[in-house]
Amino acid sequence: MRRHLNYANVVATFALVFAMSGGALAAKHYLINSTKQINPKVIKKLKGNTGKTGKTGATGPAGAPGAAGKEGVAGKEGPAGPFPTGNAPSGVTVRGNYAAGGPASGTAQFFWDSISFGFQFASAPAAHFIKEGATPPSQCPGTASDPQAKPGNLCVYEDFRVGTYTAEVFDPSKGENGLANRWGAGVILEKTGGTENISSYGTWAATTP
């Protein structure tokens, strides 16, 4: 028996063909979840060229200062340094002041003040007393405001005086004028006239031999 084409038959035929071709098309598609599934040659072709470097951006404003860090732990206290019990090293200069004087009732009165080096010298320095306004000897190249002494010398610079008297350096350990000892000296004033009070004060410098 011969069948005649009609609209229903045509539609059904197209639907069958489309379903069959769609299944075949779907069968040729794969889900790729790893580069291992792609040929390395293909991966190389997929990579593009490196782009040009962009322009440098503008410098931003400086940030606010950070908070101060915590104070570190205090270090251990070091051992005490050695105290010089022997002779002071050569060429060391020590300095100080002196002031002597008092009320006077007549002549032949004595007033004095002591000078202490604070350190032991290897030998007693030569003693020099520079009267106010006098020119210092070569061993004493300083002034009352800037006392200096060459090695092995004690230089006493009188800065101010009142009254009539003679002044000398003396060795307290021997009671001899014009001398010092390894630890210091004294300044002695002897009144020579008048009844007014006397006073003398100034500075000194002593340098180890």
Protein backbone atom coordinates (compact mmCIF):
# COMPACT_ATOMS: atom_id res chain seq x y z
CA MET A 1 0.00 0.00 0.00
CA ARG A 2 1.42 3.41 -0.95
CA ARG A 3 1.61 5.99 1.80
CA HIS A 4 1.06 9.63 1.16
CA LEU A 5 3.23 12.38 2.72
CA ASN A 6 1.45 14.72 5.00
CA TYR A 7 2.42 17.40 7.48
CA ALA A 8 2.56 15.08 10.44
CA ASN A 9 4.84 12.66 8.67
CA VAL A 10 7.25 15.38 7.63
CA VAL A 11 7.45 16.82 11.12
CA ALA A 12 8.07 13.44 12.65
CA THR A 13 10.80 12.69 10.13
CA PHE A 14 12.62 15.95 10.86
CA ALA A 15 12.36 15.37 14.59
CA LEU A 16 13.92 11.93 14.22
CA VAL A 17 16.82 13.25 12.11
CA PHE A 18 17.46 16.13 14.48
CA ALA A 19 17.51 13.82 17.48
CA MET A 20 19.93 11.45 15.79
CA SER A 21 22.30 14.23 14.60
CA GLY A 22 22.14 16.02 17.97
CA GLY A 23 23.20 12.87 19.78
CA ALA A 24 26.08 12.44 17.41
CA LEU A 25 27.13 16.06 17.92
CA ALA A 26 26.90 15.70 21.67
CA ALA A 27 28.99 12.58 21.50
CA LYS A 28 31.91 14.61 20.02
CA HIS A 29 32.08 17.21 22.91
CA TYR A 30 34.23 16.64 26.05
CA LEU A 31 34.44 18.25 29.47
CA ILE A 32 38.07 19.48 30.01
CA ASN A 33 39.15 19.91 33.63
CA SER A 34 42.96 19.52 33.33
CA THR A 35 45.70 20.78 30.98
CA LYS A 36 46.89 17.17 30.74
CA GLN A 37 43.92 16.53 28.53
CA ILE A 38 45.21 19.07 25.97
CA ASN A 39 48.04 18.50 23.56
CA PRO A 40 51.13 20.58 24.64
CA LYS A 41 51.38 22.04 21.14
CA VAL A 42 47.87 23.32 21.46
CA ILE A 43 48.62 24.86 24.91
CA LYS A 44 51.57 26.79 23.45
CA LYS A 45 49.33 28.23 20.76
CA LEU A 46 46.79 29.27 23.37
CA LYS A 47 49.35 31.46 25.25
CA GLY A 48 49.43 35.08 24.11
CA ASN A 49 52.47 37.38 23.96
CA THR A 50 53.55 39.34 27.04
CA GLY A 51 52.03 42.79 27.09
CA LYS A 52 54.03 46.02 27.38
CA THR A 53 54.95 47.31 30.82
CA GLY A 54 52.51 49.90 32.01
CA LYS A 55 53.48 53.41 33.08
CA THR A 56 54.72 53.93 36.63
CA GLY A 57 51.97 55.18 38.86
CA ALA A 58 52.23 58.41 40.83
CA THR A 59 53.87 58.23 44.27
CA GLY A 60 51.30 58.22 46.98
CA PRO A 61 51.44 60.46 50.05
CA ALA A 62 53.72 59.44 52.93
CA GLY A 63 52.07 57.33 55.54
CA ALA A 64 51.64 58.45 59.11
CA PRO A 65 54.57 57.67 61.47
CA GLY A 66 54.30 54.32 63.11
CA ALA A 67 53.89 53.88 66.81
CA ALA A 68 57.06 53.91 68.91
CA GLY A 69 58.46 50.47 69.56
CA LYS A 70 58.64 48.99 73.01
CA GLU A 71 61.68 49.85 75.09
CA GLY A 72 64.24 47.11 75.03
CA VAL A 73 65.28 45.14 78.05
CA ALA A 74 68.02 46.83 80.09
CA GLY A 75 71.41 45.25 79.66
CA LYS A 76 73.36 43.73 82.48
CA GLU A 77 75.51 46.05 84.55
CA GLY A 78 79.15 45.75 83.64
CA PRO A 79 81.91 45.09 86.13
CA ALA A 80 83.39 48.03 88.02
CA GLY A 81 86.41 49.59 86.37
CA PRO A 82 89.80 49.39 88.05
CA PHE A 83 90.65 52.19 90.47
CA PRO A 84 94.12 53.62 89.88
CA THR A 85 96.01 52.47 92.94
CA GLY A 86 99.48 53.05 91.51
CA ASN A 87 101.06 56.06 89.89
CA ALA A 88 98.98 58.12 87.46
CA PRO A 89 100.04 57.69 83.82
CA SER A 90 102.64 60.06 82.43
CA GLY A 91 101.41 63.31 80.88
CA VAL A 92 98.10 63.50 82.78
CA THR A 93 97.07 67.02 83.89
CA VAL A 94 94.91 67.62 86.97
CA ARG A 95 93.50 71.02 87.95
CA GLY A 96 91.87 72.73 90.90
CA ASN A 97 91.35 75.90 92.93
CA TYR A 98 92.85 77.37 96.09
CA ALA A 99 91.78 80.14 98.47
CA ALA A 100 93.78 81.35 101.50
CA GLY A 101 93.61 84.33 103.83
CA GLY A 102 92.03 85.73 106.96
CA PRO A 103 91.87 88.63 109.43
CA ALA A 104 95.23 90.17 110.28
CA SER A 105 96.26 91.91 113.49
CA GLY A 106 99.91 92.43 112.67
CA THR A 107 102.87 91.09 110.71
CA ALA A 108 104.37 87.61 110.78
CA GLN A 109 101.01 85.96 110.47
CA PHE A 110 100.51 82.87 108.28
CA PHE A 111 97.49 81.63 106.34
CA TRP A 112 97.36 78.64 104.01
CA ASP A 113 95.26 76.32 101.86
CA SER A 114 95.94 72.80 100.61
CA ILE A 115 96.20 71.40 97.08
CA SER A 116 95.42 67.72 96.46
CA PHE A 117 96.18 66.02 93.15
CA GLY A 118 93.76 63.17 93.77
CA PHE A 119 96.26 60.75 92.22
CA GLN A 120 99.77 59.67 93.06
CA PHE A 121 102.54 61.07 90.88
CA ALA A 122 105.59 58.96 90.08
CA SER A 123 107.71 61.78 91.52
CA ALA A 124 107.11 65.17 93.13
CA PRO A 125 106.58 67.96 90.56
CA ALA A 126 108.53 71.22 90.60
CA ALA A 127 106.45 73.97 92.25
CA HIS A 128 105.77 77.43 90.82
CA PHE A 129 103.68 80.28 92.25
CA ILE A 130 102.70 82.94 89.70
CA LYS A 131 101.77 86.19 91.47
CA GLU A 132 98.82 88.17 90.14
CA GLY A 133 99.96 90.16 87.10
CA ALA A 134 103.35 88.40 86.89
CA THR A 135 104.69 86.68 83.75
CA PRO A 136 104.58 82.87 84.12
CA PRO A 137 107.77 80.85 83.60
CA SER A 138 108.11 78.62 80.55
CA GLN A 139 107.07 75.58 82.61
CA CYS A 140 103.65 77.20 83.14
CA PRO A 141 102.21 78.16 79.71
CA GLY A 142 98.75 79.07 81.02
CA THR A 143 96.71 81.64 82.92
CA ALA A 144 94.48 81.72 85.97
CA SER A 145 91.46 81.21 83.70
CA ASP A 146 93.18 78.44 81.75
CA PRO A 147 95.75 76.77 84.05
CA GLN A 148 98.42 74.73 82.30
CA ALA A 149 101.57 72.94 83.41
CA LYS A 150 104.25 71.10 81.49
CA PRO A 151 105.04 67.50 82.57
CA GLY A 152 106.67 67.33 85.99
CA ASN A 153 105.43 70.76 87.13
CA LEU A 154 102.85 72.27 89.49
CA CYS A 155 101.78 75.77 88.46
CA VAL A 156 99.72 77.90 90.87
CA TYR A 157 98.16 80.97 89.25
CA GLU A 158 97.09 83.76 91.63
CA ASP A 159 93.97 85.44 90.26
CA PHE A 160 93.16 87.93 93.04
CA ARG A 161 94.95 89.34 96.13
CA VAL A 162 94.18 91.73 99.00
CA GLY A 163 96.72 93.01 101.52
CA THR A 164 100.48 92.90 101.90
CA TYR A 165 102.04 89.41 102.02
CA THR A 166 104.36 86.96 100.35
CA ALA A 167 102.96 83.73 98.88
CA GLU A 168 104.67 80.41 98.18
CA VAL A 169 103.95 76.79 97.46
CA PHE A 170 105.07 74.47 100.27
CA ASP A 171 105.32 70.73 100.96
CA PRO A 172 102.95 69.87 103.85
CA SER A 173 104.75 66.59 104.54
CA LYS A 174 108.07 68.37 105.23
CA GLY A 175 107.03 71.93 105.98
CA GLU A 176 109.44 73.25 103.35
CA ASN A 177 108.59 76.20 101.13
CA GLY A 178 109.01 76.08 97.36
CA LEU A 179 108.28 72.33 97.16
CA ALA A 180 105.42 69.92 96.43
CA ASN A 181 105.16 66.19 96.99
CA ARG A 182 103.73 63.26 95.00
CA TRP A 183 100.18 63.83 96.29
CA GLY A 184 99.83 67.61 96.37
CA ALA A 185 101.07 70.78 98.05
CA GLY A 186 99.92 73.85 99.95
CA VAL A 187 99.81 77.60 99.37
CA ILE A 188 101.06 79.68 102.31
CA LEU A 189 100.65 83.43 102.81
CA GLU A 190 102.93 85.37 105.19
CA LYS A 191 101.78 88.86 106.16
CA THR A 192 104.58 91.40 105.75
CA GLY A 193 103.03 94.71 106.82
CA GLY A 194 99.93 96.62 107.83
CA THR A 195 96.99 95.44 109.86
CA GLU A 196 94.46 94.90 107.07
CA ASN A 197 93.06 91.47 106.26
CA ILE A 198 94.76 89.45 103.53
CA SER A 199 93.43 86.99 100.96
CA SER A 200 94.61 85.22 97.85
CA TYR A 201 92.81 82.88 95.56
CA GLY A 202 93.35 81.37 92.13
CA THR A 203 93.76 78.13 90.20
CA TRP A 204 96.43 75.50 89.67
CA ALA A 205 97.46 72.78 87.24
CA ALA A 206 99.85 69.86 87.75
CA THR A 207 101.04 67.42 85.08
CA THR A 208 102.54 64.02 85.82
CA PRO A 209 106.17 63.55 84.79
